mmCIF file of N, CA and C in Angstrom:
data_model
loop_
_atom_site.group_PDB
_atom_site.id
_atom_site.type_symbol
_atom_site.label_atom_id
_atom_site.label_comp_id
_atom_site.label_asym_id
_atom_site.label_seq_id
_atom_site.Cartn_x
_atom_site.Cartn_y
_atom_site.Cartn_z
ATOM 1 N N TRP V 16 165.773 -36.175 -19.320
ATOM 2 C CA TRP V 16 164.883 -36.609 -20.359
ATOM 3 C C TRP V 16 164.666 -38.096 -20.164
ATOM 4 N N LEU V 17 163.441 -38.492 -19.949
ATOM 5 C CA LEU V 17 163.136 -39.878 -19.624
ATOM 6 C C LEU V 17 162.373 -40.584 -20.741
ATOM 7 N N ARG V 18 162.487 -40.080 -21.957
ATOM 8 C CA ARG V 18 161.813 -40.695 -23.097
ATOM 9 C C ARG V 18 162.847 -41.218 -24.093
ATOM 10 N N SER V 19 162.416 -42.137 -24.900
ATOM 11 C CA SER V 19 163.274 -42.646 -25.964
ATOM 12 C C SER V 19 163.549 -41.527 -26.968
ATOM 13 N N PRO V 20 164.793 -41.335 -27.365
ATOM 14 C CA PRO V 20 165.115 -40.287 -28.335
ATOM 15 C C PRO V 20 164.789 -40.692 -29.777
ATOM 16 N N TYR V 21 164.364 -41.916 -29.983
ATOM 17 C CA TYR V 21 164.129 -42.421 -31.336
ATOM 18 C C TYR V 21 163.146 -41.550 -32.114
ATOM 19 N N GLU V 22 162.094 -41.097 -31.459
ATOM 20 C CA GLU V 22 161.105 -40.236 -32.114
ATOM 21 C C GLU V 22 161.763 -38.947 -32.619
ATOM 22 N N LEU V 23 162.644 -38.387 -31.830
ATOM 23 C CA LEU V 23 163.363 -37.178 -32.225
ATOM 24 C C LEU V 23 164.339 -37.467 -33.371
ATOM 25 N N PHE V 24 165.078 -38.577 -33.257
ATOM 26 C CA PHE V 24 166.052 -38.934 -34.289
ATOM 27 C C PHE V 24 165.385 -39.149 -35.646
ATOM 28 N N LYS V 25 164.227 -39.785 -35.644
ATOM 29 C CA LYS V 25 163.523 -40.088 -36.893
ATOM 30 C C LYS V 25 162.568 -38.977 -37.311
ATOM 31 N N GLY V 26 162.411 -37.974 -36.459
ATOM 32 C CA GLY V 26 161.552 -36.832 -36.773
ATOM 33 C C GLY V 26 162.381 -35.616 -37.139
ATOM 34 N N ALA V 27 162.532 -34.710 -36.190
ATOM 35 C CA ALA V 27 163.211 -33.430 -36.429
ATOM 36 C C ALA V 27 164.672 -33.587 -36.864
ATOM 37 N N LEU V 28 165.323 -34.654 -36.438
ATOM 38 C CA LEU V 28 166.742 -34.848 -36.766
ATOM 39 C C LEU V 28 166.958 -35.865 -37.884
ATOM 40 N N ASN V 29 165.914 -36.220 -38.590
ATOM 41 C CA ASN V 29 165.971 -37.270 -39.608
ATOM 42 C C ASN V 29 166.972 -36.978 -40.723
ATOM 43 N N ARG V 30 167.214 -35.727 -41.038
ATOM 44 C CA ARG V 30 168.113 -35.399 -42.155
ATOM 45 C C ARG V 30 169.590 -35.464 -41.773
ATOM 46 N N TYR V 31 169.886 -35.699 -40.506
ATOM 47 C CA TYR V 31 171.270 -35.789 -40.045
ATOM 48 C C TYR V 31 171.712 -37.247 -39.988
ATOM 49 N N SER V 32 172.907 -37.520 -40.478
ATOM 50 C CA SER V 32 173.403 -38.897 -40.470
ATOM 51 C C SER V 32 174.191 -39.234 -39.210
ATOM 52 N N LEU V 33 174.640 -38.220 -38.471
ATOM 53 C CA LEU V 33 175.384 -38.443 -37.229
ATOM 54 C C LEU V 33 174.867 -37.492 -36.163
ATOM 55 N N ILE V 34 174.465 -38.050 -35.044
ATOM 56 C CA ILE V 34 173.948 -37.256 -33.927
ATOM 57 C C ILE V 34 174.785 -37.607 -32.705
ATOM 58 N N VAL V 35 175.369 -36.585 -32.068
ATOM 59 C CA VAL V 35 176.162 -36.800 -30.857
ATOM 60 C C VAL V 35 175.672 -35.870 -29.757
ATOM 61 N N GLN V 36 175.963 -36.248 -28.553
ATOM 62 C CA GLN V 36 175.616 -35.457 -27.375
ATOM 63 C C GLN V 36 176.655 -34.353 -27.196
ATOM 64 N N GLY V 37 176.211 -33.140 -26.920
ATOM 65 C CA GLY V 37 177.127 -32.047 -26.624
ATOM 66 C C GLY V 37 177.574 -32.093 -25.175
ATOM 67 N N ASP V 38 178.791 -31.624 -24.917
ATOM 68 C CA ASP V 38 179.335 -31.642 -23.562
ATOM 69 C C ASP V 38 180.299 -30.463 -23.407
ATOM 70 N N ASN V 39 179.783 -29.330 -22.928
ATOM 71 C CA ASN V 39 180.609 -28.138 -22.708
ATOM 72 C C ASN V 39 181.415 -27.736 -23.939
ATOM 73 N N GLY V 40 180.772 -27.693 -25.071
ATOM 74 C CA GLY V 40 181.433 -27.272 -26.292
ATOM 75 C C GLY V 40 182.132 -28.374 -27.067
ATOM 76 N N LEU V 41 182.135 -29.564 -26.535
ATOM 77 C CA LEU V 41 182.754 -30.701 -27.213
ATOM 78 C C LEU V 41 181.685 -31.727 -27.562
ATOM 79 N N ALA V 42 182.026 -32.641 -28.447
ATOM 80 C CA ALA V 42 181.144 -33.770 -28.741
ATOM 81 C C ALA V 42 181.436 -34.865 -27.724
ATOM 82 N N ASN V 43 180.396 -35.475 -27.195
ATOM 83 C CA ASN V 43 180.542 -36.557 -26.233
ATOM 84 C C ASN V 43 180.052 -37.834 -26.892
ATOM 85 N N ALA V 44 180.879 -38.842 -26.903
ATOM 86 C CA ALA V 44 180.527 -40.105 -27.554
ATOM 87 C C ALA V 44 179.581 -40.949 -26.710
ATOM 88 N N GLY V 45 179.124 -40.428 -25.571
ATOM 89 C CA GLY V 45 178.173 -41.163 -24.735
ATOM 90 C C GLY V 45 176.887 -41.457 -25.472
ATOM 91 N N ILE V 46 176.465 -40.536 -26.313
ATOM 92 C CA ILE V 46 175.348 -40.778 -27.222
ATOM 93 C C ILE V 46 175.871 -40.490 -28.617
ATOM 94 N N LEU V 47 175.950 -41.514 -29.418
ATOM 95 C CA LEU V 47 176.403 -41.399 -30.788
ATOM 96 C C LEU V 47 175.440 -42.236 -31.623
ATOM 97 N N TYR V 48 174.662 -41.578 -32.447
ATOM 98 C CA TYR V 48 173.643 -42.269 -33.242
ATOM 99 C C TYR V 48 173.915 -42.023 -34.716
ATOM 100 N N VAL V 49 173.980 -43.099 -35.481
ATOM 101 C CA VAL V 49 174.241 -43.024 -36.913
ATOM 102 C C VAL V 49 173.017 -43.530 -37.654
ATOM 103 N N GLN V 50 172.592 -42.771 -38.664
ATOM 104 C CA GLN V 50 171.459 -43.208 -39.481
ATOM 105 C C GLN V 50 171.688 -42.790 -40.932
ATOM 106 N N GLY V 51 171.330 -43.659 -41.835
ATOM 107 C CA GLY V 51 171.421 -43.345 -43.255
ATOM 108 C C GLY V 51 172.823 -43.192 -43.802
ATOM 109 N N ALA V 52 173.822 -43.634 -43.086
ATOM 110 C CA ALA V 52 175.200 -43.525 -43.574
ATOM 111 C C ALA V 52 175.422 -44.536 -44.696
ATOM 112 N N ARG V 53 176.275 -44.180 -45.621
ATOM 113 C CA ARG V 53 176.604 -45.048 -46.747
ATOM 114 C C ARG V 53 178.119 -45.223 -46.802
ATOM 115 N N GLU V 54 178.549 -46.378 -47.275
ATOM 116 C CA GLU V 54 179.976 -46.629 -47.420
ATOM 117 C C GLU V 54 180.612 -45.523 -48.258
ATOM 118 N N GLY V 55 181.694 -44.956 -47.730
ATOM 119 C CA GLY V 55 182.415 -43.913 -48.442
ATOM 120 C C GLY V 55 181.976 -42.494 -48.134
ATOM 121 N N ASP V 56 180.885 -42.319 -47.388
ATOM 122 C CA ASP V 56 180.467 -40.948 -47.063
ATOM 123 C C ASP V 56 181.181 -40.455 -45.806
ATOM 124 N N ALA V 57 180.983 -39.196 -45.478
ATOM 125 C CA ALA V 57 181.698 -38.572 -44.355
ATOM 126 C C ALA V 57 181.389 -39.246 -43.024
ATOM 127 N N THR V 58 180.137 -39.597 -42.800
ATOM 128 C CA THR V 58 179.769 -40.237 -41.534
ATOM 129 C C THR V 58 180.409 -41.608 -41.414
ATOM 130 N N SER V 59 180.398 -42.367 -42.491
ATOM 131 C CA SER V 59 181.033 -43.683 -42.486
ATOM 132 C C SER V 59 182.527 -43.552 -42.192
ATOM 133 N N TRP V 60 183.185 -42.567 -42.822
ATOM 134 C CA TRP V 60 184.606 -42.345 -42.559
ATOM 135 C C TRP V 60 184.831 -42.014 -41.091
ATOM 136 N N LEU V 61 184.016 -41.119 -40.549
ATOM 137 C CA LEU V 61 184.192 -40.671 -39.172
ATOM 138 C C LEU V 61 184.062 -41.831 -38.186
ATOM 139 N N VAL V 62 183.045 -42.646 -38.336
ATOM 140 C CA VAL V 62 182.819 -43.759 -37.410
ATOM 141 C C VAL V 62 183.926 -44.809 -37.553
ATOM 142 N N THR V 63 184.347 -45.080 -38.779
ATOM 143 C CA THR V 63 185.429 -46.042 -39.006
ATOM 144 C C THR V 63 186.739 -45.526 -38.423
ATOM 145 N N GLU V 64 187.036 -44.259 -38.643
ATOM 146 C CA GLU V 64 188.263 -43.658 -38.111
ATOM 147 C C GLU V 64 188.253 -43.653 -36.585
ATOM 148 N N LEU V 65 187.113 -43.375 -35.986
ATOM 149 C CA LEU V 65 186.993 -43.393 -34.526
ATOM 150 C C LEU V 65 187.301 -44.787 -33.986
ATOM 151 N N ALA V 66 186.686 -45.809 -34.569
ATOM 152 C CA ALA V 66 186.923 -47.189 -34.120
ATOM 153 C C ALA V 66 188.382 -47.597 -34.320
ATOM 154 N N THR V 67 188.966 -47.191 -35.440
ATOM 155 C CA THR V 67 190.362 -47.522 -35.735
ATOM 156 C C THR V 67 191.305 -46.900 -34.709
ATOM 157 N N ARG V 68 191.072 -45.654 -34.363
ATOM 158 C CA ARG V 68 191.937 -44.979 -33.384
ATOM 159 C C ARG V 68 191.788 -45.575 -31.990
ATOM 160 N N ILE V 69 190.580 -45.876 -31.590
ATOM 161 C CA ILE V 69 190.384 -46.485 -30.270
ATOM 162 C C ILE V 69 191.108 -47.826 -30.213
ATOM 163 N N GLU V 70 190.973 -48.632 -31.257
ATOM 164 C CA GLU V 70 191.673 -49.921 -31.308
ATOM 165 C C GLU V 70 193.186 -49.710 -31.301
ATOM 166 N N ARG V 71 193.655 -48.758 -32.087
ATOM 167 C CA ARG V 71 195.094 -48.493 -32.174
ATOM 168 C C ARG V 71 195.698 -48.196 -30.812
ATOM 169 N N PHE V 72 195.131 -47.238 -30.102
ATOM 170 C CA PHE V 72 195.753 -46.816 -28.847
ATOM 171 C C PHE V 72 195.437 -47.751 -27.682
ATOM 172 N N THR V 73 194.443 -48.610 -27.843
ATOM 173 C CA THR V 73 194.173 -49.635 -26.835
ATOM 174 C C THR V 73 195.174 -50.774 -26.956
ATOM 175 N N TYR V 74 195.368 -51.285 -28.170
ATOM 176 C CA TYR V 74 196.204 -52.466 -28.370
ATOM 177 C C TYR V 74 197.659 -52.165 -28.714
ATOM 178 N N SER V 75 197.956 -50.954 -29.135
ATOM 179 C CA SER V 75 199.333 -50.584 -29.482
ATOM 180 C C SER V 75 199.670 -49.210 -28.914
ATOM 181 N N PRO V 76 199.700 -49.085 -27.585
ATOM 182 C CA PRO V 76 199.936 -47.774 -26.984
ATOM 183 C C PRO V 76 201.274 -47.162 -27.396
ATOM 184 N N GLN V 77 202.246 -47.985 -27.733
ATOM 185 C CA GLN V 77 203.549 -47.470 -28.154
ATOM 186 C C GLN V 77 203.461 -46.685 -29.458
ATOM 187 N N SER V 78 202.380 -46.858 -30.219
ATOM 188 C CA SER V 78 202.240 -46.136 -31.487
ATOM 189 C C SER V 78 202.045 -44.635 -31.277
ATOM 190 N N VAL V 79 201.857 -44.211 -30.034
ATOM 191 C CA VAL V 79 201.758 -42.776 -29.743
ATOM 192 C C VAL V 79 203.036 -42.056 -30.183
ATOM 193 N N ARG V 80 204.152 -42.759 -30.178
ATOM 194 C CA ARG V 80 205.435 -42.156 -30.588
ATOM 195 C C ARG V 80 205.462 -41.783 -32.061
ATOM 196 N N GLU V 81 204.573 -42.363 -32.862
ATOM 197 C CA GLU V 81 204.528 -42.074 -34.297
ATOM 198 C C GLU V 81 203.773 -40.780 -34.605
ATOM 199 N N LEU V 82 203.132 -40.202 -33.607
ATOM 200 C CA LEU V 82 202.344 -38.987 -33.816
ATOM 201 C C LEU V 82 203.267 -37.773 -33.931
ATOM 202 N N PRO V 83 202.808 -36.731 -34.616
ATOM 203 C CA PRO V 83 203.668 -35.571 -34.901
ATOM 204 C C PRO V 83 204.316 -34.902 -33.689
ATOM 205 N N HIS V 84 203.624 -34.865 -32.557
ATOM 206 C CA HIS V 84 204.137 -34.118 -31.406
ATOM 207 C C HIS V 84 204.417 -35.003 -30.197
ATOM 208 N N SER V 85 204.553 -36.307 -30.390
ATOM 209 C CA SER V 85 204.750 -37.207 -29.250
ATOM 210 C C SER V 85 205.934 -38.148 -29.411
ATOM 211 N N SER V 86 206.856 -37.826 -30.300
ATOM 212 C CA SER V 86 208.027 -38.691 -30.478
ATOM 213 C C SER V 86 208.889 -38.731 -29.219
ATOM 214 N N TRP V 87 208.719 -37.773 -28.331
ATOM 215 C CA TRP V 87 209.462 -37.692 -27.077
ATOM 216 C C TRP V 87 209.037 -38.769 -26.079
ATOM 217 N N SER V 88 207.850 -39.310 -26.242
ATOM 218 C CA SER V 88 207.285 -40.215 -25.242
ATOM 219 C C SER V 88 208.074 -41.522 -25.154
ATOM 220 N N SER V 89 208.086 -42.094 -23.967
ATOM 221 C CA SER V 89 208.790 -43.353 -23.742
ATOM 222 C C SER V 89 207.930 -44.250 -22.858
ATOM 223 N N PRO V 90 208.246 -45.540 -22.810
ATOM 224 C CA PRO V 90 207.448 -46.462 -21.990
ATOM 225 C C PRO V 90 207.506 -46.084 -20.514
ATOM 226 N N PRO V 91 206.487 -46.367 -19.776
ATOM 227 C CA PRO V 91 205.187 -46.880 -20.216
ATOM 228 C C PRO V 91 204.368 -45.760 -20.853
ATOM 229 N N PHE V 92 203.616 -46.095 -21.867
ATOM 230 C CA PHE V 92 202.833 -45.113 -22.611
ATOM 231 C C PHE V 92 201.439 -44.981 -22.020
ATOM 232 N N PHE V 93 200.940 -43.757 -21.962
ATOM 233 C CA PHE V 93 199.563 -43.526 -21.519
ATOM 234 C C PHE V 93 198.616 -43.776 -22.688
ATOM 235 N N ALA V 94 198.909 -43.228 -23.861
ATOM 236 C CA ALA V 94 198.169 -43.460 -25.107
ATOM 237 C C ALA V 94 196.661 -43.483 -24.890
ATOM 238 N N ASN V 95 196.114 -42.355 -24.568
ATOM 239 C CA ASN V 95 194.692 -42.222 -24.259
ATOM 240 C C ASN V 95 193.804 -42.752 -25.384
ATOM 241 N N ALA V 96 193.017 -43.772 -25.093
ATOM 242 C CA ALA V 96 192.081 -44.336 -26.076
ATOM 243 C C ALA V 96 190.651 -43.926 -25.749
ATOM 244 N N ASP V 97 190.486 -42.929 -24.903
ATOM 245 C CA ASP V 97 189.160 -42.453 -24.506
ATOM 246 C C ASP V 97 188.352 -42.044 -25.728
ATOM 247 N N GLU V 98 187.122 -42.547 -25.805
ATOM 248 C CA GLU V 98 186.316 -42.300 -27.005
ATOM 249 C C GLU V 98 185.933 -40.837 -27.185
ATOM 250 N N GLN V 99 185.780 -40.077 -26.122
ATOM 251 C CA GLN V 99 185.392 -38.673 -26.266
ATOM 252 C C GLN V 99 186.532 -37.853 -26.871
ATOM 253 N N GLY V 100 187.719 -38.010 -26.347
ATOM 254 C CA GLY V 100 188.866 -37.301 -26.911
ATOM 255 C C GLY V 100 189.126 -37.716 -28.346
ATOM 256 N N GLN V 101 189.021 -39.005 -28.610
ATOM 257 C CA GLN V 101 189.223 -39.506 -29.970
ATOM 258 C C GLN V 101 188.171 -38.945 -30.923
ATOM 259 N N LEU V 102 186.898 -38.927 -30.485
ATOM 260 C CA LEU V 102 185.822 -38.404 -31.328
ATOM 261 C C LEU V 102 186.084 -36.950 -31.705
ATOM 262 N N ASN V 103 186.481 -36.144 -30.756
ATOM 263 C CA ASN V 103 186.734 -34.731 -31.046
ATOM 264 C C ASN V 103 187.936 -34.549 -31.967
ATOM 265 N N ASP V 104 188.962 -35.384 -31.818
ATOM 266 C CA ASP V 104 190.096 -35.317 -32.742
ATOM 267 C C ASP V 104 189.689 -35.747 -34.151
ATOM 268 N N VAL V 105 188.830 -36.751 -34.257
ATOM 269 C CA VAL V 105 188.381 -37.200 -35.578
ATOM 270 C C VAL V 105 187.527 -36.116 -36.238
ATOM 271 N N ILE V 106 186.666 -35.465 -35.469
ATOM 272 C CA ILE V 106 185.874 -34.356 -36.011
ATOM 273 C C ILE V 106 186.803 -33.235 -36.477
ATOM 274 N N THR V 107 187.805 -32.907 -35.674
ATOM 275 C CA THR V 107 188.789 -31.886 -36.059
ATOM 276 C C THR V 107 189.511 -32.296 -37.337
ATOM 277 N N SER V 108 189.885 -33.567 -37.438
ATOM 278 C CA SER V 108 190.543 -34.073 -38.647
ATOM 279 C C SER V 108 189.664 -33.879 -39.874
ATOM 280 N N ALA V 109 188.376 -34.173 -39.723
ATOM 281 C CA ALA V 109 187.439 -34.031 -40.848
ATOM 282 C C ALA V 109 187.304 -32.572 -41.271
ATOM 283 N N VAL V 110 187.232 -31.678 -40.306
ATOM 284 C CA VAL V 110 187.069 -30.250 -40.607
ATOM 285 C C VAL V 110 188.332 -29.675 -41.249
ATOM 286 N N LEU V 111 189.500 -30.041 -40.713
ATOM 287 C CA LEU V 111 190.763 -29.497 -41.213
ATOM 288 C C LEU V 111 191.267 -30.203 -42.468
ATOM 289 N N GLY V 112 190.797 -31.427 -42.689
ATOM 290 C CA GLY V 112 191.269 -32.198 -43.833
ATOM 291 C C GLY V 112 192.653 -32.779 -43.639
ATOM 292 N N THR V 113 193.089 -32.865 -42.395
ATOM 293 C CA THR V 113 194.391 -33.436 -42.060
ATOM 294 C C THR V 113 194.272 -34.126 -40.702
ATOM 295 N N PRO V 114 194.996 -35.226 -40.473
ATOM 296 C CA PRO V 114 194.862 -35.939 -39.201
ATOM 297 C C PRO V 114 195.215 -35.068 -37.993
ATOM 298 N N SER V 115 194.377 -35.131 -36.988
ATOM 299 C CA SER V 115 194.599 -34.410 -35.732
ATOM 300 C C SER V 115 194.550 -35.406 -34.581
ATOM 301 N N PHE V 116 195.553 -35.359 -33.732
ATOM 302 C CA PHE V 116 195.613 -36.217 -32.548
ATOM 303 C C PHE V 116 195.856 -35.383 -31.291
ATOM 304 N N GLU V 117 195.847 -34.063 -31.429
ATOM 305 C CA GLU V 117 196.288 -33.181 -30.358
ATOM 306 C C GLU V 117 195.466 -33.294 -29.083
ATOM 307 N N GLY V 118 194.165 -33.201 -29.167
ATOM 308 C CA GLY V 118 193.327 -33.154 -27.971
ATOM 309 C C GLY V 118 193.138 -34.486 -27.283
ATOM 310 N N GLY V 119 192.921 -35.525 -28.057
ATOM 311 C CA GLY V 119 192.594 -36.820 -27.473
ATOM 312 C C GLY V 119 193.786 -37.626 -27.023
ATOM 313 N N VAL V 120 194.901 -37.530 -27.738
ATOM 314 C CA VAL V 120 196.046 -38.386 -27.436
ATOM 315 C C VAL V 120 197.260 -37.583 -26.990
ATOM 316 N N GLU V 121 197.694 -36.635 -27.801
ATOM 317 C CA GLU V 121 198.969 -35.979 -27.519
ATOM 318 C C GLU V 121 198.937 -35.107 -26.270
ATOM 319 N N LEU V 122 197.885 -34.355 -26.065
ATOM 320 C CA LEU V 122 197.771 -33.560 -24.842
ATOM 321 C C LEU V 122 197.696 -34.473 -23.624
ATOM 322 N N ALA V 123 196.918 -35.543 -23.738
ATOM 323 C CA ALA V 123 196.784 -36.481 -22.617
ATOM 324 C C ALA V 123 198.101 -37.187 -22.323
ATOM 325 N N GLU V 124 198.874 -37.518 -23.356
ATOM 326 C CA GLU V 124 200.170 -38.170 -23.150
ATOM 327 C C GLU V 124 201.079 -37.269 -22.318
ATOM 328 N N ALA V 125 201.107 -35.994 -22.638
ATOM 329 C CA ALA V 125 201.953 -35.054 -21.902
ATOM 330 C C ALA V 125 201.417 -34.773 -20.504
ATOM 331 N N ARG V 126 200.106 -34.693 -20.380
ATOM 332 C CA ARG V 126 199.502 -34.269 -19.117
ATOM 333 C C ARG V 126 199.353 -35.395 -18.092
ATOM 334 N N PHE V 127 198.984 -36.591 -18.529
ATOM 335 C CA PHE V 127 198.623 -37.656 -17.589
ATOM 336 C C PHE V 127 199.587 -38.833 -17.546
ATOM 337 N N LYS V 128 200.586 -38.849 -18.388
ATOM 338 C CA LYS V 128 201.496 -39.988 -18.481
ATOM 339 C C LYS V 128 202.030 -40.448 -17.129
ATOM 340 N N HIS V 129 202.571 -39.543 -16.366
ATOM 341 C CA HIS V 129 203.208 -39.936 -15.111
ATOM 342 C C HIS V 129 202.203 -40.245 -14.014
ATOM 343 N N GLN V 130 200.986 -39.738 -14.155
ATOM 344 C CA GLN V 130 199.944 -40.012 -13.166
ATOM 345 C C GLN V 130 199.314 -41.386 -13.375
ATOM 346 N N PHE V 131 199.069 -41.756 -14.630
ATOM 347 C CA PHE V 131 198.326 -42.978 -14.907
ATOM 348 C C PHE V 131 199.139 -44.074 -15.582
ATOM 349 N N ALA V 132 200.288 -43.766 -16.136
ATOM 350 C CA ALA V 132 201.083 -44.764 -16.854
ATOM 351 C C ALA V 132 202.444 -44.918 -16.196
ATOM 352 N N SER V 133 202.440 -45.235 -14.927
ATOM 353 C CA SER V 133 203.703 -45.460 -14.226
ATOM 354 C C SER V 133 204.020 -46.951 -14.254
ATOM 355 N N ASP V 134 205.223 -47.301 -13.866
ATOM 356 C CA ASP V 134 205.605 -48.714 -13.831
ATOM 357 C C ASP V 134 204.726 -49.521 -12.887
ATOM 358 N N ALA V 135 204.120 -48.864 -11.910
ATOM 359 C CA ALA V 135 203.276 -49.556 -10.935
ATOM 360 C C ALA V 135 201.831 -49.724 -11.407
ATOM 361 N N SER V 136 201.449 -49.043 -12.477
ATOM 362 C CA SER V 136 200.054 -49.112 -12.918
ATOM 363 C C SER V 136 199.804 -50.364 -13.748
ATOM 364 N N PRO V 137 198.561 -50.850 -13.773
ATOM 365 C CA PRO V 137 198.229 -52.020 -14.589
ATOM 366 C C PRO V 137 198.525 -51.799 -16.074
ATOM 367 N N MET V 138 198.477 -50.551 -16.534
ATOM 368 C CA MET V 138 198.736 -50.260 -17.943
ATOM 369 C C MET V 138 200.209 -50.465 -18.302
ATOM 370 N N ALA V 139 201.089 -50.486 -17.316
ATOM 371 C CA ALA V 139 202.512 -50.639 -17.602
ATOM 372 C C ALA V 139 202.821 -52.018 -18.174
ATOM 373 N N ASN V 140 202.018 -53.019 -17.828
ATOM 374 C CA ASN V 140 202.204 -54.359 -18.350
ATOM 375 C C ASN V 140 201.523 -54.433 -19.711
ATOM 376 N N THR V 141 202.299 -54.366 -20.775
ATOM 377 C CA THR V 141 201.709 -54.331 -22.120
ATOM 378 C C THR V 141 201.564 -55.724 -22.723
ATOM 379 N N LEU V 142 201.628 -56.769 -21.921
ATOM 380 C CA LEU V 142 201.445 -58.115 -22.451
ATOM 381 C C LEU V 142 200.063 -58.296 -23.059
ATOM 382 N N TRP V 143 199.076 -57.540 -22.553
ATOM 383 C CA TRP V 143 197.715 -57.629 -23.092
ATOM 384 C C TRP V 143 197.624 -56.995 -24.468
ATOM 385 N N ALA V 144 198.595 -56.194 -24.841
ATOM 386 C CA ALA V 144 198.569 -55.497 -26.138
ATOM 387 C C ALA V 144 199.144 -56.423 -27.203
ATOM 388 N N ASN V 145 198.353 -57.381 -27.643
ATOM 389 C CA ASN V 145 198.850 -58.430 -28.527
ATOM 390 C C ASN V 145 198.674 -58.129 -30.004
ATOM 391 N N LYS V 146 198.094 -56.998 -30.345
ATOM 392 C CA LYS V 146 197.898 -56.671 -31.756
ATOM 393 C C LYS V 146 198.988 -55.709 -32.207
ATOM 394 N N SER V 147 199.501 -55.934 -33.376
ATOM 395 C CA SER V 147 200.495 -55.032 -33.946
ATOM 396 C C SER V 147 199.783 -53.944 -34.722
ATOM 397 N N TRP V 148 200.117 -52.695 -34.472
ATOM 398 C CA TRP V 148 199.441 -51.599 -35.158
ATOM 399 C C TRP V 148 199.838 -51.559 -36.632
ATOM 400 N N ARG V 149 201.018 -51.919 -36.955
ATOM 401 C CA ARG V 149 201.472 -51.803 -38.358
ATOM 402 C C ARG V 149 201.173 -53.038 -39.144
#
Protein backbone atom coordinates (compact mmCIF):
# COMPACT_ATOMS: atom_id res chain seq x y z
CA TRP A 1 0.00 0.00 0.00
CA LEU A 2 1.69 3.17 -1.18
CA ARG A 3 -0.86 5.73 0.00
CA SER A 4 -1.22 7.66 3.21
CA PRO A 5 -3.53 5.78 5.60
CA TYR A 6 -4.85 9.06 7.01
CA GLU A 7 -7.87 9.04 4.68
CA LEU A 8 -8.79 5.57 5.93
CA PHE A 9 -8.19 6.46 9.59
CA LYS A 10 -10.41 9.55 9.37
CA GLY A 11 -12.97 7.84 7.13
CA ALA A 12 -14.00 4.21 7.57
CA LEU A 13 -12.02 3.79 10.81
CA ASN A 14 -12.98 7.14 12.35
CA ARG A 15 -15.02 5.57 15.18
CA TYR A 16 -12.02 3.60 16.48
CA SER A 17 -9.70 5.23 19.00
CA LEU A 18 -6.84 2.72 18.55
CA ILE A 19 -5.73 1.24 15.24
CA VAL A 20 -2.90 -1.32 15.08
CA GLN A 21 -1.39 -3.42 12.33
CA GLY A 22 -2.19 -7.14 12.42
CA ASP A 23 0.66 -9.64 12.26
CA ASN A 24 -0.22 -13.36 12.08
CA GLY A 25 -2.95 -13.12 14.68
CA LEU A 26 -1.13 -10.67 16.92
CA ALA A 27 -1.11 -6.89 17.15
CA ASN A 28 2.03 -5.30 15.73
CA ALA A 29 3.11 -1.97 17.18
CA GLY A 30 4.79 -1.06 13.87
CA ILE A 31 1.65 0.90 13.06
CA LEU A 32 -0.13 2.21 16.11
CA TYR A 33 -2.50 5.13 15.56
CA VAL A 34 -4.46 6.81 18.35
CA GLN A 35 -7.31 9.22 17.72
CA GLY A 36 -9.95 10.75 19.94
CA ALA A 37 -8.56 9.22 23.13
CA ARG A 38 -9.40 10.94 26.40
CA GLU A 39 -7.63 10.85 29.74
CA GLY A 40 -8.94 7.90 31.73
CA ASP A 41 -10.42 5.95 28.82
CA ALA A 42 -9.34 2.47 27.73
CA THR A 43 -7.14 3.67 24.87
CA SER A 44 -5.35 6.17 27.09
CA TRP A 45 -4.74 3.43 29.67
CA LEU A 46 -3.43 1.04 27.03
CA VAL A 47 -0.96 3.50 25.50
CA THR A 48 0.25 4.68 28.93
CA GLU A 49 0.66 1.10 30.16
CA LEU A 50 2.57 0.16 27.00
CA ALA A 51 5.00 3.07 27.43
CA THR A 52 5.41 2.30 31.15
CA ARG A 53 6.28 -1.34 30.50
CA ILE A 54 8.75 -0.56 27.73
CA GLU A 55 10.48 1.96 30.02
CA ARG A 56 10.42 -0.49 32.94
CA PHE A 57 12.11 -3.37 31.16
CA THR A 58 14.53 -1.11 29.28
CA TYR A 59 15.85 0.75 32.32
CA SER A 60 15.24 -1.83 35.07
CA PRO A 61 15.66 -5.28 33.52
CA GLN A 62 16.10 -6.81 36.99
CA SER A 63 12.42 -6.02 37.68
CA VAL A 64 11.56 -9.12 35.62
CA ARG A 65 12.08 -11.04 38.88
CA GLU A 66 9.01 -9.30 40.35
CA LEU A 67 6.72 -10.91 37.76
CA PRO A 68 4.52 -13.86 38.78
CA HIS A 69 6.38 -16.54 36.81
CA SER A 70 9.94 -15.16 36.61
CA SER A 71 11.22 -15.08 40.18
CA TRP A 72 13.66 -17.82 39.11
CA SER A 73 15.54 -15.45 36.80
CA SER A 74 19.01 -14.22 37.70
CA PRO A 75 21.50 -11.75 36.21
CA PRO A 76 22.11 -11.00 33.47
CA PHE A 77 18.44 -10.40 32.70
CA PHE A 78 17.01 -10.52 29.19
CA ALA A 79 13.84 -8.58 30.20
CA ASN A 80 12.35 -8.23 26.74
CA ALA A 81 11.21 -4.63 26.17
CA ASP A 82 10.09 -5.33 22.59
CA GLU A 83 7.07 -3.17 21.81
CA GLN A 84 5.16 -5.91 19.96
CA GLY A 85 5.31 -8.41 22.80
CA GLN A 86 4.51 -5.69 25.31
CA LEU A 87 1.55 -4.45 23.23
CA ASN A 88 0.02 -7.92 23.08
CA ASP A 89 0.49 -8.42 26.82
CA VAL A 90 -1.16 -5.05 27.52
CA ILE A 91 -4.10 -5.97 25.26
CA THR A 92 -4.37 -9.31 27.10
CA SER A 93 -4.28 -7.44 30.42
CA ALA A 94 -7.12 -5.18 29.28
CA VAL A 95 -9.26 -8.12 28.13
CA LEU A 96 -8.64 -10.25 31.23
CA GLY A 97 -8.77 -7.36 33.70
CA THR A 98 -5.55 -8.51 35.33
CA PRO A 99 -1.88 -7.80 34.49
CA SER A 100 -0.37 -10.18 31.94
CA PHE A 101 3.35 -10.39 31.21
CA GLU A 102 3.46 -13.95 29.86
CA GLY A 103 3.97 -13.45 26.12
CA GLY A 104 6.12 -10.36 25.96
CA VAL A 105 8.42 -10.76 28.94
CA GLU A 106 8.16 -14.04 30.82
CA LEU A 107 8.22 -16.39 27.83
CA ALA A 108 11.09 -14.42 26.31
CA GLU A 109 13.03 -14.48 29.60
CA ALA A 110 12.85 -18.28 29.66
CA ARG A 111 13.42 -18.77 25.94
CA PHE A 112 16.10 -16.21 25.00
CA LYS A 113 17.94 -15.39 28.23
CA HIS A 114 21.01 -17.49 27.57
CA GLN A 115 21.14 -16.60 23.88
CA PHE A 116 20.94 -12.82 24.21
CA ALA A 117 21.67 -11.98 27.86
CA SER A 118 25.00 -13.64 28.49
CA ASP A 119 27.90 -12.09 30.38
CA ALA A 120 29.52 -11.39 27.00
CA SER A 121 26.56 -9.48 25.56
CA PRO A 122 26.29 -5.67 25.68
CA MET A 123 23.08 -6.07 27.72
CA ALA A 124 25.06 -7.69 30.55
CA ASN A 125 26.52 -4.30 31.47
CA THR A 126 23.60 -2.69 33.30
CA LEU A 127 25.42 0.58 34.02
CA TRP A 128 23.19 2.20 31.38
CA ALA A 129 20.13 1.22 33.44
CA ASN A 130 20.21 4.31 35.63
CA LYS A 131 16.51 4.56 36.46
CA SER A 132 15.04 2.83 39.47
CA TRP A 133 11.79 1.03 38.70
CA ARG A 134 10.43 1.42 42.22
